[in-house]
Amino acid sequence: MKEIRIHGRGGQGSLVLAQFMAIAALEDNKYGQAFPFLGGGGERRGKPIMAFCRLSDHPIRIRARVAEPDYVIVQDATITSELDVTEGLKP
């Protein structure tokens, strides 16, 4: 299973990106899962958000945030000054 964490800002399409990757896996007869983490303030345009995606050849039973991603996608480089986007990243 590959786990991906996407960092972006509300309105940039981070969740849509995660959903498209999961849909692409399904179209390829694989398994995909996508969901957001909006933080404490809810979804607001311009606020930092995270979206998560899991892709696998087997059914995905995990229903938790991705703590140790295989890949990280950063859609807005200014987020790196607000948080550590590499936290938990696998080698």
Short mmCIF file of C-alpha atoms in Angstrom, two decimals:
data_model
loop_
_atom_site.label_atom_id
_atom_site.label_comp_id
_atom_site.label_asym_id
_atom_site.label_seq_id
_atom_site.Cartn_x
_atom_site.Cartn_y
_atom_site.Cartn_z
CA MET A 1 0.00 0.00 0.00
CA LYS A 2 1.17 3.52 -0.80
CA GLU A 3 0.11 6.36 1.47
CA ILE A 4 0.16 9.98 0.31
CA ARG A 5 -0.29 13.19 2.30
CA ILE A 6 -1.19 16.36 0.42
CA HIS A 7 -0.60 19.81 1.94
CA GLY A 8 -2.42 22.77 0.47
CA ARG A 9 -4.70 25.63 1.29
CA GLY A 10 -8.48 25.60 1.29
CA GLY A 11 -9.69 26.16 -2.26
CA GLN A 12 -6.58 24.80 -4.01
CA GLY A 13 -8.08 21.40 -4.75
CA SER A 14 -6.04 19.21 -2.40
CA LEU A 15 -9.02 17.00 -1.59
CA VAL A 16 -10.02 16.82 -5.25
CA LEU A 17 -6.48 15.68 -6.11
CA ALA A 18 -6.67 12.93 -3.48
CA GLN A 19 -10.09 11.87 -4.78
CA PHE A 20 -8.89 11.77 -8.40
CA MET A 21 -5.94 9.56 -7.42
CA ALA A 22 -8.29 7.19 -5.56
CA ILE A 23 -10.70 7.12 -8.52
CA ALA A 24 -7.81 6.39 -10.89
CA ALA A 25 -6.87 3.39 -8.73
CA LEU A 26 -10.46 2.13 -8.86
CA GLU A 27 -10.52 2.55 -12.64
CA ASP A 28 -7.37 0.39 -12.76
CA ASN A 29 -9.09 -2.35 -10.70
CA LYS A 30 -7.11 -1.41 -7.59
CA TYR A 31 -8.27 0.10 -4.29
CA GLY A 32 -8.20 3.76 -3.34
CA GLN A 33 -9.20 5.89 -0.38
CA ALA A 34 -9.24 9.69 -0.05
CA PHE A 35 -10.27 12.01 2.76
CA PRO A 36 -9.39 15.46 4.20
CA PHE A 37 -8.20 16.77 7.53
CA LEU A 38 -9.36 20.34 7.86
CA GLY A 39 -7.97 21.17 11.28
CA GLY A 40 -9.83 22.87 14.09
CA GLY A 41 -11.15 25.83 12.11
CA GLY A 42 -13.12 23.97 9.50
CA GLU A 43 -12.72 24.40 5.79
CA ARG A 44 -11.92 27.99 4.93
CA ARG A 45 -10.41 29.31 1.76
CA GLY A 46 -6.71 30.00 2.22
CA LYS A 47 -6.32 28.08 5.51
CA PRO A 48 -3.84 25.16 5.57
CA ILE A 49 -5.42 21.74 5.06
CA MET A 50 -4.21 18.20 4.57
CA ALA A 51 -5.73 15.55 2.36
CA PHE A 52 -4.81 11.89 2.44
CA CYS A 53 -4.83 9.16 -0.18
CA ARG A 54 -4.16 5.45 0.07
CA LEU A 55 -3.62 3.26 -2.99
CA SER A 56 -3.39 -0.52 -2.83
CA ASP A 57 -3.72 -3.79 -4.70
CA HIS A 58 -5.75 -5.12 -1.77
CA PRO A 59 -8.80 -3.82 0.14
CA ILE A 60 -7.98 -0.93 2.47
CA ARG A 61 -9.23 -1.42 6.00
CA ILE A 62 -7.40 1.46 7.71
CA ARG A 63 -9.62 4.45 8.54
CA ALA A 64 -7.12 6.84 10.12
CA ARG A 65 -5.03 9.79 9.07
CA VAL A 66 -1.80 8.99 7.26
CA ALA A 67 0.91 9.42 9.91
CA GLU A 68 3.85 7.97 7.95
CA PRO A 69 3.34 8.77 4.27
CA ASP A 70 5.36 7.26 1.42
CA TYR A 71 4.94 10.51 -0.51
CA VAL A 72 4.13 14.12 0.31
CA ILE A 73 2.67 16.62 -2.16
CA VAL A 74 2.95 20.30 -1.26
CA GLN A 75 0.67 22.55 -3.32
CA ASP A 76 1.71 25.82 -1.67
CA ALA A 77 5.36 26.28 -0.70
CA THR A 78 4.48 28.96 1.87
CA ILE A 79 2.99 26.22 4.08
CA THR A 80 6.52 25.01 4.82
CA SER A 81 7.04 28.08 7.02
CA GLU A 82 3.94 27.16 9.08
CA LEU A 83 4.45 23.43 9.60
CA ASP A 84 6.86 20.57 8.99
CA VAL A 85 5.53 18.90 5.84
CA THR A 86 8.14 16.13 6.11
CA GLU A 87 6.92 14.97 9.54
CA GLY A 88 6.65 11.18 9.61
CA LEU A 89 7.80 10.83 5.99
CA LYS A 90 9.22 7.37 5.29
CA PRO A 91 12.86 7.30 4.09
#
